Tab-separated table of C-alpha atoms in Angstrom:
chain	number	residue	atom	x	y	z
A	1	MET	CA	-64.990	-72.978	-45.010
A	2	SER	CA	-63.367	-69.673	-45.919
A	3	ILE	CA	-60.123	-69.600	-47.916
A	4	PRO	CA	-57.329	-67.470	-46.402
A	5	LYS	CA	-57.519	-64.059	-47.956
A	6	THR	CA	-56.060	-60.657	-47.239
A	7	VAL	CA	-58.617	-58.055	-46.188
A	8	VAL	CA	-57.670	-54.522	-47.209
A	9	ILE	CA	-59.480	-51.524	-45.736
A	10	GLY	CA	-58.780	-48.171	-47.352
A	11	CYS	CA	-58.717	-45.422	-44.707
A	12	ALA	CA	-56.261	-42.973	-46.255
A	13	GLY	CA	-58.634	-40.333	-47.626
A	14	VAL	CA	-59.369	-36.812	-46.434
A	15	GLY	CA	-63.171	-37.040	-46.523
A	16	SER	CA	-63.446	-33.466	-47.763
A	17	ARG	CA	-66.910	-33.829	-49.311
A	18	LEU	CA	-68.325	-34.816	-45.953
A	19	GLY	CA	-66.930	-31.675	-44.405
A	20	LEU	CA	-66.391	-33.081	-40.923
A	21	GLY	CA	-62.653	-32.434	-41.093
A	22	GLN	CA	-61.749	-36.008	-40.379
A	23	THR	CA	-61.010	-39.131	-42.315
A	24	LYS	CA	-64.204	-41.086	-42.807
A	25	ALA	CA	-63.137	-44.294	-41.047
A	26	LEU	CA	-63.338	-42.389	-37.752
A	27	ILE	CA	-66.931	-41.253	-38.221
A	28	ASP	CA	-69.212	-42.300	-35.387
A	29	ILE	CA	-72.044	-44.691	-36.167
A	30	HIS	CA	-74.241	-44.963	-33.088
A	31	GLY	CA	-71.381	-44.965	-30.618
A	32	LYS	CA	-68.572	-46.654	-32.544
A	33	PRO	CA	-66.333	-45.430	-35.382
A	34	ILE	CA	-66.947	-47.107	-38.749
A	35	ILE	CA	-63.545	-48.805	-38.676
A	36	GLN	CA	-64.389	-50.429	-35.356
A	37	ARG	CA	-67.662	-51.765	-36.743
A	38	GLN	CA	-65.781	-53.201	-39.716
A	39	LEU	CA	-63.066	-54.783	-37.568
A	40	GLU	CA	-65.669	-56.423	-35.343
A	41	MET	CA	-66.855	-58.331	-38.418
A	42	LEU	CA	-63.317	-59.418	-39.303
A	43	GLN	CA	-62.311	-61.228	-36.140
A	44	ASP	CA	-61.732	-64.523	-37.951
A	45	ILE	CA	-59.485	-62.960	-40.583
A	46	GLU	CA	-55.772	-63.320	-39.869
A	47	ASP	CA	-54.376	-60.934	-42.505
A	48	VAL	CA	-56.025	-57.529	-42.119
A	49	ARG	CA	-54.272	-54.538	-43.687
A	50	ILE	CA	-55.444	-50.996	-43.133
A	51	VAL	CA	-54.241	-48.316	-45.500
A	52	VAL	CA	-53.611	-45.014	-43.736
A	53	GLY	CA	-52.771	-41.536	-44.922
A	54	PHE	CA	-54.712	-38.516	-43.639
A	55	GLN	CA	-54.823	-38.619	-39.835
A	56	ALA	CA	-52.808	-41.839	-39.887
A	57	SER	CA	-51.954	-41.688	-36.179
A	58	GLU	CA	-55.576	-41.191	-35.139
A	59	VAL	CA	-56.748	-44.068	-37.327
A	60	ILE	CA	-53.966	-46.300	-36.007
A	61	LYS	CA	-54.770	-45.526	-32.352
A	62	THR	CA	-58.475	-46.100	-32.958
A	63	VAL	CA	-57.769	-49.451	-34.607
A	64	LEU	CA	-55.279	-50.604	-31.966
A	65	ALA	CA	-57.898	-50.039	-29.270
A	66	VAL	CA	-59.977	-52.692	-31.048
A	67	ARG	CA	-57.373	-55.044	-32.456
A	68	LYS	CA	-53.545	-55.104	-32.281
A	69	ASN	CA	-52.792	-57.728	-34.898
A	70	VAL	CA	-53.195	-55.675	-38.037
A	71	THR	CA	-50.661	-54.336	-40.518
A	72	PHE	CA	-50.943	-50.667	-41.382
A	73	VAL	CA	-49.900	-49.725	-44.906
A	74	PHE	CA	-48.955	-46.127	-45.581
A	75	ASN	CA	-50.243	-44.270	-48.601
A	76	HIS	CA	-48.196	-41.113	-48.076
A	77	ASP	CA	-49.413	-39.701	-51.403
A	78	TYR	CA	-53.073	-40.002	-50.349
A	79	PHE	CA	-53.930	-36.469	-51.407
A	80	HIS	CA	-53.070	-36.989	-55.079
A	81	SER	CA	-53.639	-40.679	-55.628
A	82	LYS	CA	-56.942	-42.480	-56.114
A	83	THR	CA	-58.311	-45.512	-54.225
A	84	SER	CA	-56.602	-48.028	-56.493
A	85	ALA	CA	-53.220	-46.802	-55.221
A	86	SER	CA	-54.134	-47.723	-51.644
A	87	VAL	CA	-55.345	-51.162	-52.679
A	88	TYR	CA	-52.210	-51.718	-54.765
A	89	LEU	CA	-49.882	-50.826	-51.893
A	90	ALA	CA	-51.728	-53.103	-49.497
A	91	SER	CA	-51.890	-56.013	-51.921
A	92	GLN	CA	-48.111	-56.347	-52.261
A	93	ASN	CA	-46.978	-59.683	-50.792
A	94	ALA	CA	-50.574	-60.418	-49.798
A	95	ASN	CA	-52.553	-63.651	-50.086
A	96	GLU	CA	-53.750	-64.708	-53.517
A	97	HIS	CA	-57.134	-63.082	-53.053
A	98	ILE	CA	-57.818	-59.628	-51.645
A	99	PHE	CA	-61.110	-58.617	-50.100
A	100	THR	CA	-61.239	-54.837	-50.437
A	101	LEU	CA	-63.366	-52.531	-48.394
A	102	ASP	CA	-63.401	-48.762	-48.133
A	103	GLY	CA	-63.187	-47.345	-44.631
A	104	ASP	CA	-66.364	-45.303	-45.124
A	105	VAL	CA	-68.660	-48.225	-45.860
A	106	ILE	CA	-71.226	-49.774	-43.556
A	107	ILE	CA	-72.218	-53.342	-44.403
A	108	HIS	CA	-74.831	-55.596	-42.886
A	109	PRO	CA	-72.904	-58.182	-40.782
A	110	GLU	CA	-74.768	-61.128	-42.346
A	111	ASP	CA	-73.733	-59.993	-45.833
A	112	MET	CA	-70.175	-59.369	-44.680
A	113	GLU	CA	-70.009	-62.927	-43.352
A	114	GLU	CA	-71.382	-64.229	-46.667
A	115	CYS	CA	-68.687	-62.202	-48.510
A	116	LEU	CA	-65.920	-63.561	-46.322
A	117	GLN	CA	-67.096	-67.146	-46.855
A	118	THR	CA	-67.036	-66.764	-50.636
A	119	ALA	CA	-64.047	-68.255	-52.398
A	120	GLU	CA	-64.648	-67.113	-55.957
A	121	PRO	CA	-63.814	-63.496	-56.949
A	122	PHE	CA	-66.829	-61.188	-57.014
A	123	VAL	CA	-67.928	-57.579	-56.775
A	124	GLY	CA	-70.330	-56.705	-53.991
A	125	VAL	CA	-73.052	-54.404	-55.321
A	126	THR	CA	-75.826	-52.428	-53.732
A	127	SER	CA	-78.890	-50.507	-54.855
A	128	VAL	CA	-78.148	-47.178	-56.469
A	129	SER	CA	-78.212	-44.259	-54.068
A	130	SER	CA	-75.101	-42.101	-54.490
A	131	GLU	CA	-74.832	-39.015	-56.617
A	132	GLU	CA	-71.692	-39.834	-58.568
A	133	ALA	CA	-72.095	-43.568	-58.394
A	134	VAL	CA	-69.963	-46.185	-60.061
A	135	LEU	CA	-72.750	-48.137	-61.752
A	136	VAL	CA	-72.574	-51.827	-62.523
A	137	GLU	CA	-74.122	-53.412	-65.583
A	138	THR	CA	-75.125	-56.973	-64.850
A	139	ASP	CA	-76.154	-60.049	-66.757
A	140	LEU	CA	-77.833	-62.592	-64.458
A	141	ASP	CA	-75.356	-63.023	-61.593
A	142	LYS	CA	-72.377	-61.489	-63.342
A	143	ALA	CA	-71.039	-57.955	-63.380
A	144	ILE	CA	-70.178	-57.254	-67.006
A	145	GLY	CA	-69.321	-53.581	-67.015
A	146	PHE	CA	-68.802	-50.415	-64.967
A	147	SER	CA	-70.208	-47.082	-66.018
A	148	ARG	CA	-70.981	-43.619	-64.712
A	149	GLU	CA	-74.087	-43.419	-66.889
A	150	ALA	CA	-76.129	-46.598	-66.722
A	151	GLY	CA	-76.309	-49.730	-64.595
A	152	ASP	CA	-78.524	-51.914	-62.470
A	153	TYR	CA	-76.591	-51.524	-59.257
A	154	GLU	CA	-73.950	-49.379	-57.648
A	155	TRP	CA	-70.471	-50.519	-56.657
A	156	ILE	CA	-69.123	-48.863	-53.505
A	157	GLY	CA	-66.040	-50.985	-53.163
A	158	PRO	CA	-66.466	-54.401	-51.537
A	159	ALA	CA	-64.941	-57.037	-53.771
A	160	LEU	CA	-62.906	-60.199	-53.691
A	161	LEU	CA	-60.201	-59.782	-56.291
A	162	PRO	CA	-57.187	-61.770	-57.452
A	163	ARG	CA	-54.169	-60.017	-55.987
A	164	ASP	CA	-52.368	-60.047	-59.322
A	165	SER	CA	-55.209	-58.250	-61.093
A	166	ILE	CA	-54.422	-55.076	-59.136
A	167	HIS	CA	-51.831	-53.077	-61.057
A	168	PHE	CA	-50.088	-49.862	-60.144
A	169	SER	CA	-52.162	-47.017	-61.617
A	170	PRO	CA	-52.382	-44.285	-58.987
A	171	ASN	CA	-54.481	-42.004	-61.186
A	172	LEU	CA	-57.188	-44.570	-61.778
A	173	HIS	CA	-60.129	-45.458	-59.620
A	174	LEU	CA	-60.245	-49.075	-58.530
A	175	TYR	CA	-63.143	-49.866	-60.876
A	176	GLU	CA	-60.997	-48.756	-63.828
A	177	VAL	CA	-58.152	-51.027	-62.711
A	178	ILE	CA	-60.344	-54.096	-62.348
A	179	GLU	CA	-62.522	-53.484	-65.404
A	180	PRO	CA	-60.320	-55.755	-67.560
A	181	SER	CA	-61.064	-58.583	-65.099
A	182	LEU	CA	-64.818	-58.446	-65.852
A	183	PRO	CA	-67.056	-60.388	-66.048
A	184	LEU	CA	-66.925	-61.203	-62.363
A	185	LYS	CA	-69.551	-62.792	-60.200
A	186	CYS	CA	-71.825	-60.253	-58.580
A	187	LYS	CA	-73.304	-60.333	-55.052
A	188	VAL	CA	-75.919	-57.993	-53.705
A	189	VAL	CA	-74.686	-56.671	-50.374
A	190	ARG	CA	-76.681	-54.474	-47.994
A	191	SER	CA	-74.257	-51.571	-47.709
A	192	MET	CA	-73.718	-47.889	-48.196
A	193	ASP	CA	-70.848	-45.483	-48.249
A	194	ILE	CA	-70.714	-42.076	-46.652
A	195	ASP	CA	-69.625	-39.253	-48.903
A	196	THR	CA	-71.953	-36.431	-47.856
A	197	MET	CA	-73.873	-35.336	-44.753
A	198	GLN	CA	-76.990	-36.676	-46.413
A	199	ASP	CA	-75.297	-40.094	-46.781
A	200	TYR	CA	-74.259	-39.924	-43.128
A	201	ASN	CA	-77.784	-39.299	-41.894
A	202	LEU	CA	-79.106	-42.022	-44.163
A	203	ALA	CA	-76.440	-44.428	-42.887
A	204	LEU	CA	-77.422	-43.762	-39.272
A	205	GLN	CA	-81.021	-44.424	-40.174
A	206	ARG	CA	-80.233	-47.528	-42.234
A	207	PHE	CA	-78.157	-48.919	-39.363
A	208	LYS	CA	-81.128	-48.630	-37.028
A	209	GLU	CA	-83.419	-50.239	-39.600
A	210	TRP	CA	-81.081	-53.212	-39.734
A	211	GLY	CA	-81.696	-53.628	-36.036
A	212	LEU	CA	-78.028	-53.339	-35.120
B	1	MET	CA	-38.880	-71.043	-48.927
B	2	GLY	CA	-41.763	-69.299	-50.723
B	3	GLU	CA	-42.344	-67.766	-54.093
B	4	LYS	CA	-39.480	-66.195	-55.966
B	5	LEU	CA	-39.758	-62.430	-55.970
B	6	MET	CA	-41.169	-61.120	-59.220
B	7	CYS	CA	-38.207	-58.815	-59.571
B	8	GLY	CA	-35.894	-61.830	-59.156
B	9	LYS	CA	-33.977	-60.251	-56.295
B	10	PRO	CA	-33.241	-62.024	-53.025
B	11	ARG	CA	-34.650	-60.338	-49.941
B	12	ILE	CA	-32.742	-59.481	-46.769
B	13	PHE	CA	-34.413	-58.634	-43.459
B	14	MET	CA	-32.711	-56.025	-41.255
B	15	PHE	CA	-33.691	-55.418	-37.656
B	16	ASP	CA	-32.896	-52.636	-35.265
B	17	LEU	CA	-31.871	-54.067	-31.874
B	18	ASP	CA	-33.139	-51.776	-29.101
B	19	GLY	CA	-36.908	-51.838	-28.904
B	20	THR	CA	-37.240	-54.076	-31.947
B	21	VAL	CA	-35.441	-57.360	-31.205
B	22	THR	CA	-35.336	-56.452	-27.522
B	23	ALA	CA	-38.603	-55.763	-25.711
B	24	GLN	CA	-36.781	-53.231	-23.531
B	25	GLU	CA	-34.331	-50.443	-24.373
B	26	THR	CA	-30.748	-51.354	-23.429
B	27	LEU	CA	-29.350	-47.944	-22.443
B	28	PRO	CA	-31.743	-47.349	-19.529
B	29	ILE	CA	-30.997	-50.859	-18.245
B	30	ILE	CA	-27.245	-50.258	-18.399
B	31	ALA	CA	-27.699	-46.801	-16.841
B	32	LYS	CA	-29.869	-48.098	-13.988
B	33	HIS	CA	-27.366	-50.863	-13.295
B	34	PHE	CA	-24.618	-48.271	-12.832
B	35	ASN	CA	-26.800	-45.638	-11.151
B	36	VAL	CA	-26.679	-42.996	-13.862
B	37	LEU	CA	-30.261	-43.360	-15.064
B	38	ASP	CA	-31.333	-39.712	-14.709
B	39	GLU	CA	-28.381	-38.458	-16.726
B	40	ILE	CA	-28.966	-40.973	-19.495
B	41	ASN	CA	-32.736	-40.425	-19.586
B	42	ASP	CA	-32.218	-36.699	-19.897
B	43	LEU	CA	-29.837	-37.093	-22.853
B	44	THR	CA	-32.117	-39.690	-24.455
B	45	ARG	CA	-35.139	-37.429	-24.158
B	46	GLN	CA	-33.285	-34.489	-25.672
B	47	THR	CA	-32.103	-36.657	-28.574
B	48	ILE	CA	-35.585	-38.066	-29.242
B	49	GLU	CA	-37.027	-34.544	-29.138
B	50	GLY	CA	-34.455	-33.539	-31.718
B	51	ARG	CA	-32.889	-30.943	-29.443
B	52	ILE	CA	-29.532	-32.715	-29.754
B	53	PRO	CA	-28.508	-34.319	-33.077
B	54	PHE	CA	-28.350	-38.100	-32.942
B	55	VAL	CA	-24.584	-38.507	-33.251
B	56	GLU	CA	-23.962	-35.938	-30.504
B	57	GLY	CA	-26.557	-37.559	-28.225
B	58	PHE	CA	-24.950	-40.920	-28.875
B	59	ILE	CA	-21.429	-39.696	-28.064
B	60	ARG	CA	-22.579	-37.911	-24.906
B	61	ARG	CA	-24.375	-40.994	-23.633
B	62	ILE	CA	-21.313	-43.128	-24.349
B	63	ASN	CA	-19.248	-40.620	-22.358
B	64	VAL	CA	-21.503	-41.149	-19.331
B	65	LEU	CA	-21.218	-44.926	-19.573
B	66	LYS	CA	-17.691	-45.490	-20.888
B	67	ARG	CA	-16.071	-45.642	-17.476
B	68	PHE	CA	-17.960	-48.792	-16.570
B	69	SER	CA	-16.683	-52.306	-17.128
B	70	VAL	CA	-17.561	-53.775	-20.527
B	71	ALA	CA	-18.134	-57.157	-18.886
B	72	GLY	CA	-20.374	-55.381	-16.391
B	73	VAL	CA	-22.460	-53.905	-19.204
B	74	ASN	CA	-22.832	-57.323	-20.837
B	75	HIS	CA	-23.851	-58.714	-17.461
B	76	ALA	CA	-26.469	-55.960	-17.009
B	77	LEU	CA	-28.030	-56.963	-20.324
B	78	GLU	CA	-27.978	-60.706	-19.653
B	79	ASN	CA	-31.625	-61.027	-18.680
B	80	ILE	CA	-33.057	-58.395	-20.962
B	81	LYS	CA	-36.445	-59.305	-22.325
B	82	LEU	CA	-36.415	-60.227	-26.009
B	83	HIS	CA	-39.191	-60.510	-28.556
B	84	LYS	CA	-38.989	-64.275	-28.597
B	85	MET	CA	-41.142	-64.875	-31.687
B	86	LEU	CA	-38.997	-62.428	-33.638
B	87	VAL	CA	-35.797	-64.079	-32.414
B	88	ASP	CA	-37.246	-67.428	-33.535
B	89	PHE	CA	-37.927	-65.951	-36.974
B	90	ILE	CA	-34.378	-64.641	-37.248
B	91	ASN	CA	-32.902	-67.928	-36.063
B	92	SER	CA	-35.013	-69.816	-38.607
B	93	TYR	CA	-33.621	-67.745	-41.465
B	94	PRO	CA	-30.265	-66.469	-40.201
B	95	SER	CA	-28.632	-66.040	-43.590
B	96	ASN	CA	-31.530	-63.784	-44.676
B	97	CYS	CA	-31.372	-61.584	-41.583
B	98	ARG	CA	-29.104	-58.913	-40.149
B	99	ILE	CA	-29.171	-56.962	-36.914
B	100	VAL	CA	-28.350	-53.319	-37.643
B	101	THR	CA	-27.764	-51.384	-34.447
B	102	GLY	CA	-26.159	-48.138	-33.404
B	103	ASN	CA	-25.210	-49.827	-30.150
B	104	LEU	CA	-21.564	-50.723	-29.511
B	105	ASP	CA	-20.239	-54.146	-30.520
B	106	CYS	CA	-18.487	-54.727	-27.193
B	107	TRP	CA	-21.605	-53.917	-25.142
B	108	VAL	CA	-24.106	-56.068	-27.026
B	109	ALA	CA	-21.869	-59.092	-27.636
B	110	SER	CA	-23.640	-61.363	-25.147
B	111	LEU	CA	-27.041	-60.095	-26.267
B	112	LEU	CA	-26.250	-60.826	-29.915
B	113	ALA	CA	-25.335	-64.381	-28.944
B	114	HIS	CA	-29.114	-65.024	-28.770
B	115	VAL	CA	-29.461	-64.438	-32.513
B	116	SER	CA	-27.778	-66.559	-35.163
B	117	CYS	CA	-27.573	-63.870	-37.809
B	118	ALA	CA	-24.768	-61.437	-38.546
B	119	ALA	CA	-24.832	-57.963	-37.011
B	120	GLU	CA	-23.694	-54.510	-38.069
B	121	THR	CA	-22.939	-52.273	-35.100
B	122	SER	CA	-21.119	-49.173	-34.007
B	123	LYS	CA	-17.601	-50.129	-32.920
B	124	ALA	CA	-15.364	-49.300	-30.008
B	125	VAL	CA	-11.800	-49.941	-28.971
B	126	VAL	CA	-11.653	-51.793	-25.664
B	127	HIS	CA	-8.678	-52.046	-23.422
B	128	ASP	CA	-8.602	-53.870	-20.110
B	129	ASP	CA	-12.377	-54.296	-19.985
B	130	HIS	CA	-12.944	-50.570	-20.519
B	131	LEU	CA	-13.934	-48.454	-23.504
B	132	GLU	CA	-10.975	-46.583	-24.860
B	133	SER	CA	-12.722	-44.879	-27.766
B	134	VAL	CA	-15.542	-45.184	-30.268
B	135	SER	CA	-14.009	-46.044	-33.635
B	136	SER	CA	-17.128	-45.942	-35.828
B	137	ILE	CA	-20.773	-44.923	-35.515
B	138	ILE	CA	-23.067	-46.886	-37.779
B	139	ASN	CA	-25.060	-45.204	-40.538
B	140	LYS	CA	-28.000	-47.544	-40.951
B	141	ALA	CA	-29.067	-46.102	-44.299
B	142	ASP	CA	-25.607	-46.828	-45.699
B	143	VAL	CA	-26.006	-50.470	-44.666
B	144	VAL	CA	-29.320	-50.644	-46.563
B	145	LEU	CA	-27.797	-49.026	-49.655
B	146	LYS	CA	-24.793	-51.353	-49.537
B	147	TYR	CA	-27.037	-54.411	-49.772
B	148	GLN	CA	-29.291	-52.857	-52.421
B	149	GLU	CA	-26.253	-52.064	-54.553
B	150	VAL	CA	-25.308	-55.734	-54.711
B	151	GLY	CA	-28.804	-56.752	-55.722
B	152	TYR	CA	-30.826	-57.329	-52.559
B	153	GLN	CA	-34.313	-56.104	-51.779
B	154	VAL	CA	-34.139	-54.833	-48.206
B	155	VAL	CA	-36.814	-55.043	-45.542
B	156	PHE	CA	-35.909	-52.789	-42.591
B	157	VAL	CA	-37.685	-53.019	-39.241
B	158	GLY	CA	-37.153	-50.312	-36.637
B	159	GLU	CA	-38.745	-47.454	-34.717
B	160	GLY	CA	-36.239	-44.864	-33.481
B	161	ASN	CA	-35.197	-41.590	-35.021
B	162	ASN	CA	-31.933	-43.123	-36.165
B	163	ASP	CA	-33.858	-45.757	-38.156
B	164	ALA	CA	-35.795	-43.220	-40.225
B	165	GLU	CA	-33.398	-42.816	-43.141
B	166	ALA	CA	-32.792	-46.575	-43.379
B	167	ILE	CA	-36.549	-47.155	-43.339
B	168	ARG	CA	-37.004	-44.508	-45.998
B	169	VAL	CA	-34.495	-46.016	-48.431
B	170	ALA	CA	-35.387	-49.660	-47.755
B	171	ASP	CA	-37.644	-51.445	-50.240
B	172	ILE	CA	-40.029	-52.237	-47.397
B	173	GLY	CA	-39.669	-50.061	-44.301
B	174	ILE	CA	-41.611	-51.273	-41.265
B	175	ALA	CA	-42.194	-49.082	-38.237
B	176	PHE	CA	-42.446	-51.493	-35.310
B	177	GLY	CA	-44.299	-49.996	-32.404
B	178	ALA	CA	-44.551	-52.918	-29.960
B	179	VAL	CA	-42.359	-51.303	-27.287
B	180	HIS	CA	-43.223	-47.658	-27.824
B	181	TRP	CA	-44.801	-45.511	-30.514
B	182	PRO	CA	-42.368	-45.188	-33.422
B	183	SER	CA	-40.788	-41.764	-33.761
B	184	ALA	CA	-42.606	-39.264	-35.965
B	185	SER	CA	-39.735	-39.222	-38.479
B	186	VAL	CA	-40.132	-42.982	-38.952
B	187	MET	CA	-43.915	-42.798	-39.325
B	188	GLN	CA	-43.499	-40.213	-42.068
B	189	VAL	CA	-41.372	-42.452	-44.274
B	190	ALA	CA	-42.318	-46.028	-43.402
B	191	SER	CA	-44.199	-48.176	-45.884
B	192	HIS	CA	-45.826	-50.192	-43.074
B	193	ALA	CA	-46.456	-49.968	-39.344
B	194	ILE	CA	-47.020	-52.920	-37.035
B	195	PHE	CA	-47.639	-52.819	-33.285
B	196	ASP	CA	-47.775	-56.476	-32.349
B	197	GLU	CA	-44.918	-59.008	-32.343
B	198	GLY	CA	-47.050	-61.884	-33.626
B	199	GLU	CA	-48.374	-59.740	-36.460
B	200	LEU	CA	-44.849	-58.676	-37.411
B	201	CYS	CA	-43.721	-62.293	-37.671
B	202	ARG	CA	-46.849	-63.191	-39.635
B	203	PHE	CA	-46.214	-60.353	-42.068
B	204	LEU	CA	-42.499	-61.143	-42.395
B	205	ARG	CA	-43.356	-64.749	-43.292
B	206	GLN	CA	-45.432	-63.444	-46.187
B	207	LEU	CA	-42.309	-61.673	-47.423
B	208	LEU	CA	-40.157	-64.794	-47.488
């Protein structure tokens, strides 16, 4: 049985590296925007918070067409702040545990379900594929360190974190904010994020390979 | 009633009336009842579009409606649809809630009887069941600041142009878009936006 948690989806960014001129949560994956695909996996979650910034109105309208019972959290300073700021804002007054997800991530539904059923804090890792990856050093089933240089896996954002471990540090990436909480349990999750056109094409391909 | 706030401050929940507590806007209902809907809608649209400043739009709309019986206005609003779940929330925690409305005290008296909490309104002088004059027009932001100054954390829920400054200065400013899309000025300063009554109540309970 899953423990009530708050799911936070970060959709505030500009997506400038991708060059499509839109925030990445709205990118089409075989007929549906990424955010819709994520929401469809979260139907049993009561407390879903979506952080908006760039193109907030478009993201909101897209989400409301799928699900009305969400809370939108504004990160008005999305241009200057890093991802940890969005997660911090959304985690205020949230449940004890936060499941974080970036709005540009595709995850295999079976692994998402496994994540949502997990009660103990963890970081969800995937095989290394990004250029400027946040790498995760592991020891058996534990994540023991983050690095930009060396690691067995990549961390693209999914994690179940204690709400109170997320402090206000708008200039830090989320991995820097949660580093003091390591070691954390580590789960391999079939997933990828979309930062570049190459990632996007790979994601479309990967999605088809998953048979979805 | 829930965990103590980390900052140690008590929290107060403030709600706009029209379109937040009520599921319908009151002025069009009053206007339709007295057959002056087109005139009111025109002034409302101009105010929302920012072509007339709020206070002027407010005064001009009052001028259209002031000749009608105050009891008649209350009667017109008798069956107005309310956000029932939100009213239940307010009535469960009346000492922690306030209605903060630009609407006139004499017009919304029977409507406010549905909620057990105190209300801050614009005020009018009434004589013989008719509006003599408007004596004060509420500044919602000032209400927020007043409570913050005496040590409260304020949660403000609203959606109209005249809620924007209050939402901006509140500790938690929620744009509530269940009746219509919140005004752009509100969306630019809100900390949160919610478009479903059930979700609003769920979120508010997490703030208790």
